[in-house]
Amino acid sequence: MNRQSHAPSREAIVANAMHPVVRELRLVDIADYIAFIRLEHFASLSDIVDSSAELYFMPGTLRLGHGGEADVGWQGNPRVVLDLELCPEGARVYFQLTMTALDASIEINYVAFDKPHDDPQADTDFLASALDRARFQPLTLS
């Protein structure tokens, strides 16, 4: 697949939005991810994703897509890849979250807009604002 010129900026927007959720996802032991993926217990993975997202996004904004994969061998670092969907109002982002011992990365597979613009930058700006609206805002006590 050919990457489009606006893909890196959209991946940065999604990565920024996902940052606190990834911290939550990392609280789960990697052995659990491996077991759930290998045994195809995707409902359990879905529960983990839902629980990790509930403090940061409105309900239904982030969900597990078609599952995931676990690369674990006798040599090298384990790697867990989750297929995820971000569904802020007006857009849908299909992406993969890859987590290793030292880092995490986002790769967008497809972005769909309910009302796409002719200008890709306008769609990118819309995605950023839609994700901002889908996030829970921290309470400030005065």
XYZ file of N, CA, C and O in Angstrom:
568
model
N 0.844 -1.169 0.000
C 0.000 0.000 0.000
C 0.894 1.238 0.000
O 1.891 1.288 0.713
N 0.551 2.217 -0.775
C 1.288 3.473 -0.823
C 0.859 4.354 0.337
O -0.337 4.572 0.552
N 1.852 4.857 1.071
C 1.538 5.778 2.164
C 1.287 7.164 1.595
O 1.988 7.630 0.717
N 0.276 7.799 2.131
C -0.056 9.135 1.676
C 0.746 10.152 2.476
O 1.174 9.891 3.599
N 0.921 11.316 1.914
C 1.773 12.332 2.533
C 1.238 12.814 3.881
O 2.005 13.248 4.733
N -0.065 12.723 4.096
C -0.642 13.204 5.351
C -0.697 12.117 6.429
O -1.086 12.392 7.556
N -0.296 10.892 6.110
C -0.350 9.797 7.083
C 0.501 10.051 8.325
O 0.033 9.815 9.444
N 1.738 10.544 8.211
C 2.535 10.761 9.427
C 1.911 11.758 10.404
O 1.962 11.550 11.624
N 1.296 12.815 9.890
C 0.690 13.787 10.804
C -0.535 13.193 11.493
O -0.774 13.448 12.676
N -1.281 12.362 10.800
C -2.431 11.701 11.428
C -1.971 10.672 12.449
O -2.587 10.521 13.510
N -0.893 9.961 12.154
C -0.363 9.002 13.121
C 0.110 9.716 14.377
O -0.075 9.219 15.487
N 0.712 10.895 14.224
C 1.151 11.674 15.385
C -0.049 12.110 16.230
O 0.006 12.073 17.470
N -1.136 12.490 15.588
C -2.351 12.894 16.310
C -2.909 11.717 17.088
O -3.260 11.832 18.268
N -2.995 10.558 16.443
C -3.519 9.363 17.109
C -2.585 8.927 18.233
O -3.033 8.586 19.329
N -1.278 8.968 17.991
C -0.316 8.582 19.027
C -0.436 9.484 20.245
O -0.396 9.007 21.391
N -0.599 10.767 20.020
C -0.763 11.707 21.130
C -2.034 11.399 21.925
O -2.026 11.406 23.158
N -3.110 11.106 21.226
C -4.374 10.792 21.897
C -4.278 9.472 22.657
O -4.882 9.301 23.717
N -3.512 8.530 22.120
C -3.407 7.195 22.717
C -2.388 7.100 23.849
O -2.375 6.112 24.590
N -1.547 8.082 24.000
C -0.452 8.012 24.971
C -0.904 7.578 26.367
O -0.334 6.626 26.925
N -1.901 8.205 26.975
C -2.296 7.758 28.321
C -2.931 6.363 28.325
O -2.784 5.615 29.291
N -3.592 5.998 27.249
C -4.208 4.675 27.169
C -3.125 3.603 27.081
O -3.242 2.542 27.704
N -2.071 3.884 26.356
C -0.971 2.927 26.243
C -0.347 2.684 27.614
O -0.005 1.548 27.955
N -0.220 3.743 28.422
C 0.289 3.555 29.800
C -0.592 2.579 30.556
O -0.097 1.723 31.288
N -1.902 2.691 30.398
C -2.829 1.770 31.061
C -2.695 0.355 30.505
O -2.709 -0.615 31.254
N -2.584 0.233 29.184
C -2.454 -1.085 28.562
C -1.185 -1.801 29.030
O -1.164 -3.024 29.155
N -0.144 -1.042 29.324
C 1.112 -1.630 29.788
C 1.027 -2.142 31.224
O 1.936 -2.847 31.669
N -0.015 -1.819 31.945
C -0.189 -2.351 33.303
C -0.570 -3.829 33.286
O -0.450 -4.513 34.295
N -1.033 -4.298 32.148
C -1.403 -5.708 31.991
C -0.134 -6.498 31.677
O 0.670 -6.083 30.843
N 0.040 -7.617 32.354
C 1.215 -8.450 32.138
C 1.244 -8.966 30.709
O 0.213 -9.374 30.157
N 2.420 -8.975 30.115
C 2.537 -9.421 28.724
C 2.097 -10.871 28.556
O 1.586 -11.261 27.506
N 2.259 -11.677 29.594
C 1.826 -13.078 29.511
C 0.320 -13.174 29.284
O -0.149 -14.088 28.593
N -0.430 -12.239 29.846
C -1.883 -12.233 29.625
C -2.210 -11.921 28.165
O -3.073 -12.562 27.567
N -1.523 -10.927 27.603
C -1.737 -10.626 26.182
C -1.418 -11.845 25.319
O -2.176 -12.195 24.412
N -0.290 -12.471 25.599
C 0.111 -13.639 24.813
C -0.942 -14.734 24.908
O -1.355 -15.308 23.896
N -1.389 -15.019 26.123
C -2.383 -16.084 26.309
C -3.693 -15.743 25.606
O -4.251 -16.587 24.880
N -4.198 -14.537 25.789
C -5.476 -14.163 25.181
C -5.398 -14.200 23.652
O -6.341 -14.624 22.981
N -4.273 -13.752 23.100
C -4.127 -13.747 21.646
C -3.986 -15.168 21.119
O -4.675 -15.566 20.175
N -3.125 -15.947 21.734
C -2.896 -17.312 21.248
C -4.130 -18.191 21.392
O -4.386 -19.059 20.561
N -4.904 -17.981 22.463
C -6.106 -18.783 22.691
C -7.347 -18.161 22.049
O -8.451 -18.672 22.214
N -7.142 -17.044 21.348
C -8.223 -16.321 20.664
C -9.349 -15.918 21.619
O -10.526 -15.984 21.285
N -8.960 -15.462 22.794
C -9.920 -14.920 23.767
C -10.017 -13.411 23.543
O -9.632 -12.613 24.389
N -10.562 -13.058 22.396
C -10.600 -11.658 22.009
C -11.566 -10.838 22.859
O -11.394 -9.629 22.990
N -12.552 -11.472 23.461
C -13.447 -10.744 24.368
C -12.666 -10.245 25.582
O -12.908 -9.138 26.071
N -11.716 -11.029 26.044
C -10.879 -10.606 27.168
C -9.982 -9.440 26.754
O -9.802 -8.481 27.518
N -9.429 -9.500 25.554
C -8.635 -8.377 25.044
C -9.494 -7.125 24.907
O -9.060 -6.022 25.237
N -10.699 -7.311 24.424
C -11.616 -6.186 24.280
C -11.905 -5.539 25.630
O -11.958 -4.311 25.745
N -12.084 -6.361 26.660
C -12.312 -5.828 28.012
C -11.119 -5.019 28.494
O -11.283 -3.964 29.131
N -9.903 -5.493 28.204
C -8.699 -4.760 28.603
C -8.659 -3.399 27.912
O -8.389 -2.376 28.542
N -8.939 -3.387 26.613
C -8.926 -2.128 25.862
C -10.001 -1.181 26.405
O -9.737 0.002 26.646
N -11.203 -1.695 26.622
C -12.288 -0.859 27.143
C -11.929 -0.270 28.502
O -12.148 0.916 28.760
N -11.377 -1.102 29.389
C -11.011 -0.640 30.726
C -9.893 0.395 30.676
O -9.894 1.348 31.456
N -8.952 0.206 29.775
C -7.841 1.145 29.659
C -8.288 2.493 29.096
O -7.701 3.522 29.406
N -9.308 2.480 28.270
C -9.766 3.707 27.611
C -10.788 4.489 28.425
O -10.965 5.684 28.197
N -11.444 3.848 29.370
C -12.605 4.480 30.011
C -12.281 5.736 30.812
O -13.173 6.567 31.004
N -11.042 5.912 31.236
C -10.685 7.127 31.971
C -10.329 8.291 31.054
O -10.226 9.422 31.501
N -10.135 7.993 29.780
C -9.599 9.007 28.874
C -10.507 9.373 27.708
O -10.389 10.468 27.169
N -11.378 8.449 27.305
C -12.249 8.693 26.162
C -13.705 8.437 26.527
O -13.996 7.625 27.405
N -14.580 9.083 25.810
C -16.010 8.825 25.952
C -16.274 7.359 25.592
O -15.539 6.781 24.789
N -17.320 6.759 26.161
C -17.611 5.351 25.863
C -17.769 5.103 24.359
O -18.390 5.889 23.646
N -17.189 4.012 23.894
C -17.299 3.627 22.494
C -16.302 4.290 21.561
O -16.272 3.977 20.373
N -15.472 5.201 22.085
C -14.518 5.900 21.219
C -13.375 4.993 20.794
O -12.939 5.031 19.650
N -12.885 4.158 21.707
C -11.794 3.242 21.390
C -12.258 1.820 21.627
O -12.866 1.518 22.657
N -11.968 0.968 20.662
C -12.341 -0.440 20.835
C -11.369 -1.332 20.081
O -10.674 -0.892 19.167
N -11.370 -2.603 20.491
C -10.547 -3.592 19.817
C -11.133 -3.858 18.441
O -12.348 -3.981 18.287
N -10.278 -3.964 17.453
C -10.720 -4.278 16.099
C -10.819 -5.775 15.901
O -11.596 -6.449 16.558
N -9.984 -6.299 15.023
C -10.054 -7.716 14.667
C -9.129 -8.597 15.482
O -8.886 -9.739 15.101
N -8.581 -8.123 16.569
C -7.736 -8.955 17.411
C -6.341 -8.414 17.530
O -6.143 -7.214 17.709
N -5.369 -9.299 17.415
C -3.984 -8.879 17.562
C -3.047 -10.028 17.301
O -3.447 -11.110 16.878
N -1.780 -9.770 17.572
C -0.780 -10.810 17.411
C 0.295 -10.626 18.474
O 0.519 -9.517 18.961
N 0.911 -11.725 18.839
C 2.001 -11.711 19.808
C 3.200 -12.392 19.174
O 3.108 -13.543 18.765
N 4.303 -11.668 19.074
C 5.550 -12.228 18.561
C 6.460 -12.476 19.751
O 6.987 -11.535 20.354
N 6.589 -13.740 20.106
C 7.399 -14.118 21.252
C 8.271 -15.283 20.816
O 7.770 -16.279 20.298
N 9.550 -15.135 21.020
C 10.462 -16.210 20.659
C 11.544 -16.354 21.706
O 11.605 -15.601 22.676
N 12.404 -17.323 21.481
C 13.492 -17.565 22.422
C 14.550 -16.482 22.333
O 15.327 -16.289 23.260
N 14.584 -15.803 21.228
C 15.528 -14.700 21.073
C 14.753 -13.450 20.714
O 13.730 -13.501 20.060
N 15.242 -12.323 21.172
C 14.593 -11.064 20.850
C 13.572 -10.665 21.899
O 13.297 -11.401 22.851
N 13.038 -9.502 21.715
C 12.058 -8.948 22.652
C 10.643 -9.305 22.226
O 10.338 -9.309 21.033
N 9.769 -9.565 23.200
C 8.368 -9.807 22.847
C 7.747 -8.548 22.241
O 8.130 -7.436 22.555
N 6.776 -8.787 21.386
C 6.070 -7.683 20.728
C 4.603 -8.048 20.657
O 4.246 -9.140 20.228
N 3.753 -7.135 21.102
C 2.307 -7.328 21.043
C 1.732 -6.277 20.104
O 2.050 -5.089 20.222
N 0.902 -6.718 19.172
C 0.245 -5.818 18.228
C -1.256 -5.970 18.412
O -1.790 -7.073 18.351
N -1.933 -4.851 18.669
C -3.385 -4.855 18.813
C -4.013 -4.086 17.662
O -3.580 -2.966 17.347
N -5.017 -4.676 17.027
C -5.812 -3.969 16.026
C -6.857 -3.165 16.778
O -7.656 -3.735 17.526
N -6.845 -1.861 16.572
C -7.750 -0.977 17.309
C -8.517 -0.075 16.363
O -8.109 0.149 15.219
N -9.626 0.442 16.875
C -10.444 1.410 16.154
C -10.719 2.593 17.066
O -11.169 2.415 18.192
N -10.433 3.771 16.578
C -10.830 5.006 17.255
C -12.029 5.557 16.502
O -11.980 5.692 15.272
N -13.095 5.825 17.223
C -14.339 6.249 16.579
C -14.871 7.538 17.188
O -15.960 7.558 17.782
N -14.121 8.649 17.056
C -14.706 9.912 17.502
C -15.822 10.302 16.542
O -15.879 9.796 15.411
N -16.689 11.166 16.986
C -17.822 11.555 16.145
C -17.337 12.139 14.821
O -16.536 13.060 14.782
N -17.793 11.544 13.720
C -17.475 12.039 12.388
C -16.290 11.383 11.719
O -15.982 11.683 10.570
N -15.612 10.479 12.430
C -14.437 9.829 11.845
C -14.275 8.426 12.415
O -14.821 8.106 13.472
N -13.526 7.632 11.706
C -13.202 6.271 12.172
C -11.771 5.990 11.721
O -11.453 6.115 10.548
N -10.923 5.615 12.686
C -9.513 5.355 12.414
C -9.225 3.895 12.741
O -9.442 3.453 13.867
N -8.750 3.173 11.754
C -8.352 1.778 11.931
C -6.827 1.760 11.997
O -6.167 2.217 11.052
N -6.291 1.237 13.085
C -4.840 1.286 13.247
C -4.347 0.113 14.076
O -5.133 -0.606 14.690
N -3.033 -0.039 14.059
C -2.388 -1.056 14.869
C -1.500 -0.371 15.887
O -0.740 0.543 15.547
N -1.610 -0.831 17.130
C -0.742 -0.383 18.203
C 0.259 -1.497 18.460
O -0.143 -2.635 18.735
N 1.532 -1.197 18.336
C 2.587 -2.165 18.605
C 3.277 -1.768 19.899
O 3.714 -0.620 20.050
N 3.358 -2.710 20.828
C 4.028 -2.458 22.105
C 5.168 -3.453 22.280
O 4.990 -4.655 22.083
N 6.340 -2.930 22.633
C 7.484 -3.748 22.990
C 7.929 -3.321 24.385
O 7.313 -2.439 24.993
N 9.000 -3.912 24.855
C 9.478 -3.585 26.194
C 9.872 -2.117 26.318
O 9.680 -1.513 27.369
N 10.380 -1.542 25.240
C 10.931 -0.191 25.339
C 10.105 0.898 24.671
O 10.316 2.072 24.937
N 9.189 0.519 23.787
C 8.446 1.568 23.095
C 7.088 1.077 22.621
O 6.733 -0.080 22.775
N 6.373 2.006 22.046
C 5.072 1.708 21.437
C 4.978 2.553 20.173
O 5.563 3.634 20.093
N 4.262 2.039 19.189
C 4.101 2.788 17.939
C 2.707 2.563 17.380
O 2.037 1.581 17.698
N 2.312 3.491 16.546
C 1.005 3.484 15.900
C 1.219 3.412 14.393
O 2.050 4.142 13.850
N 0.439 2.557 13.738
C 0.424 2.545 12.276
C -1.023 2.569 11.818
O -1.789 1.635 12.089
N -1.403 3.633 11.164
C -2.776 3.775 10.677
C -2.935 2.971 9.393
O -2.134 3.082 8.468
N -3.993 2.179 9.354
C -4.312 1.414 8.155
C -5.309 2.144 7.268
O -5.220 2.074 6.046
N -6.268 2.839 7.913
C -7.311 3.496 7.126
C -8.024 4.516 8.008
O -8.216 4.287 9.203
N -8.401 5.630 7.420
C -9.197 6.644 8.113
C -10.412 6.936 7.241
O -10.274 7.181 6.042
N -11.590 6.884 7.853
C -12.825 7.203 7.144
C -13.488 8.392 7.828
O -13.535 8.461 9.057
N -13.982 9.315 7.021
C -14.679 10.486 7.528
C -16.121 10.451 7.061
O -16.393 10.088 5.913
N -17.031 10.828 7.949
C -18.439 10.877 7.560
C -18.665 11.896 6.448
O -19.447 11.661 5.533
N -17.983 13.030 6.553
C -18.093 14.085 5.539
C -16.682 14.516 5.138
O -16.177 15.530 5.620
N -16.043 13.754 4.249
C -14.662 14.094 3.880
C -14.585 15.405 3.102
O -15.506 15.774 2.377
N -13.452 16.100 3.286
C -13.185 17.338 2.560
C -12.332 17.025 1.337
O -11.730 15.960 1.243
N -12.254 17.961 0.430
C -11.368 17.823 -0.721
C -9.906 18.005 -0.306
O -9.010 17.493 -0.959
N -9.693 18.740 0.778
C -8.350 19.039 1.264
C -7.981 18.057 2.385
O -8.618 18.061 3.443
N -6.971 17.214 2.198
C -6.579 16.267 3.241
C -6.195 16.943 4.552
O -6.415 16.396 5.629
N -5.629 18.152 4.484
C -5.254 18.857 5.716
C -6.494 19.232 6.533
O -6.467 19.179 7.756
N -7.585 19.580 5.856
C -8.832 19.883 6.565
C -9.345 18.635 7.279
O -9.827 18.718 8.415
N -9.214 17.475 6.641
C -9.607 16.228 7.291
C -8.706 15.921 8.491
O -9.171 15.463 9.527
N -7.423 16.176 8.351
C -6.485 15.960 9.459
C -6.826 16.873 10.625
O -6.838 16.438 11.779
N -7.123 18.136 10.338
C -7.531 19.077 11.397
C -8.834 18.623 12.053
O -8.982 18.720 13.279
N -9.761 18.126 11.242
C -11.018 17.623 11.792
C -10.766 16.438 12.722
O -11.353 16.339 13.794
N -9.875 15.540 12.318
C -9.559 14.381 13.149
C -9.005 14.824 14.497
O -9.410 14.307 15.544
N -8.107 15.775 14.485
C -7.528 16.280 15.742
C -8.604 16.864 16.645
O -8.638 16.571 17.848
N -9.495 17.665 16.092
C -10.543 18.273 16.922
C -11.564 17.233 17.377
O -12.074 17.297 18.495
N -11.864 16.247 16.527
C -12.811 15.194 16.912
C -12.254 14.373 18.074
O -12.986 14.011 18.999
N -10.960 14.071 18.030
C -10.349 13.331 19.139
C -10.311 14.165 20.415
O -10.506 13.640 21.506
N -10.079 15.466 20.282
C -10.124 16.342 21.460
C -11.512 16.335 22.087
O -11.651 16.292 23.312
N -12.547 16.364 21.263
C -13.923 16.360 21.786
C -14.277 15.018 22.423
O -15.114 14.948 23.312
N -13.635 13.936 21.968
C -13.943 12.601 22.479
C -13.224 12.292 23.792
O -13.549 11.320 24.467
N -12.264 13.119 24.165
C -11.506 12.895 25.395
C -12.247 13.468 26.590
O -12.908 14.503 26.492
N -12.077 12.796 27.719
C -12.560 13.359 28.967
C -11.605 14.462 29.381
O -10.387 14.307 29.311
N -12.151 15.577 29.789
C -11.324 16.681 30.240
C -11.091 16.531 31.744
O -12.019 16.233 32.483
N -9.852 16.722 32.191
C -9.583 16.585 33.627
C -10.333 17.647 34.418
O -10.504 18.777 33.957
N -10.804 17.234 35.566
C -11.506 18.160 36.447
C -10.497 19.067 37.141
O -9.434 18.620 37.554
N -10.846 20.320 37.241
C -10.022 21.242 38.002
C -10.834 21.724 39.189
O -11.980 22.149 39.040
N -10.242 21.602 40.344
C -10.906 22.046 41.555
C -10.499 23.466 41.862
O -9.324 23.805 41.834
N -11.504 24.302 42.127
C -11.153 25.694 42.417
C -11.543 26.065 43.810
O -12.186 25.439 44.537
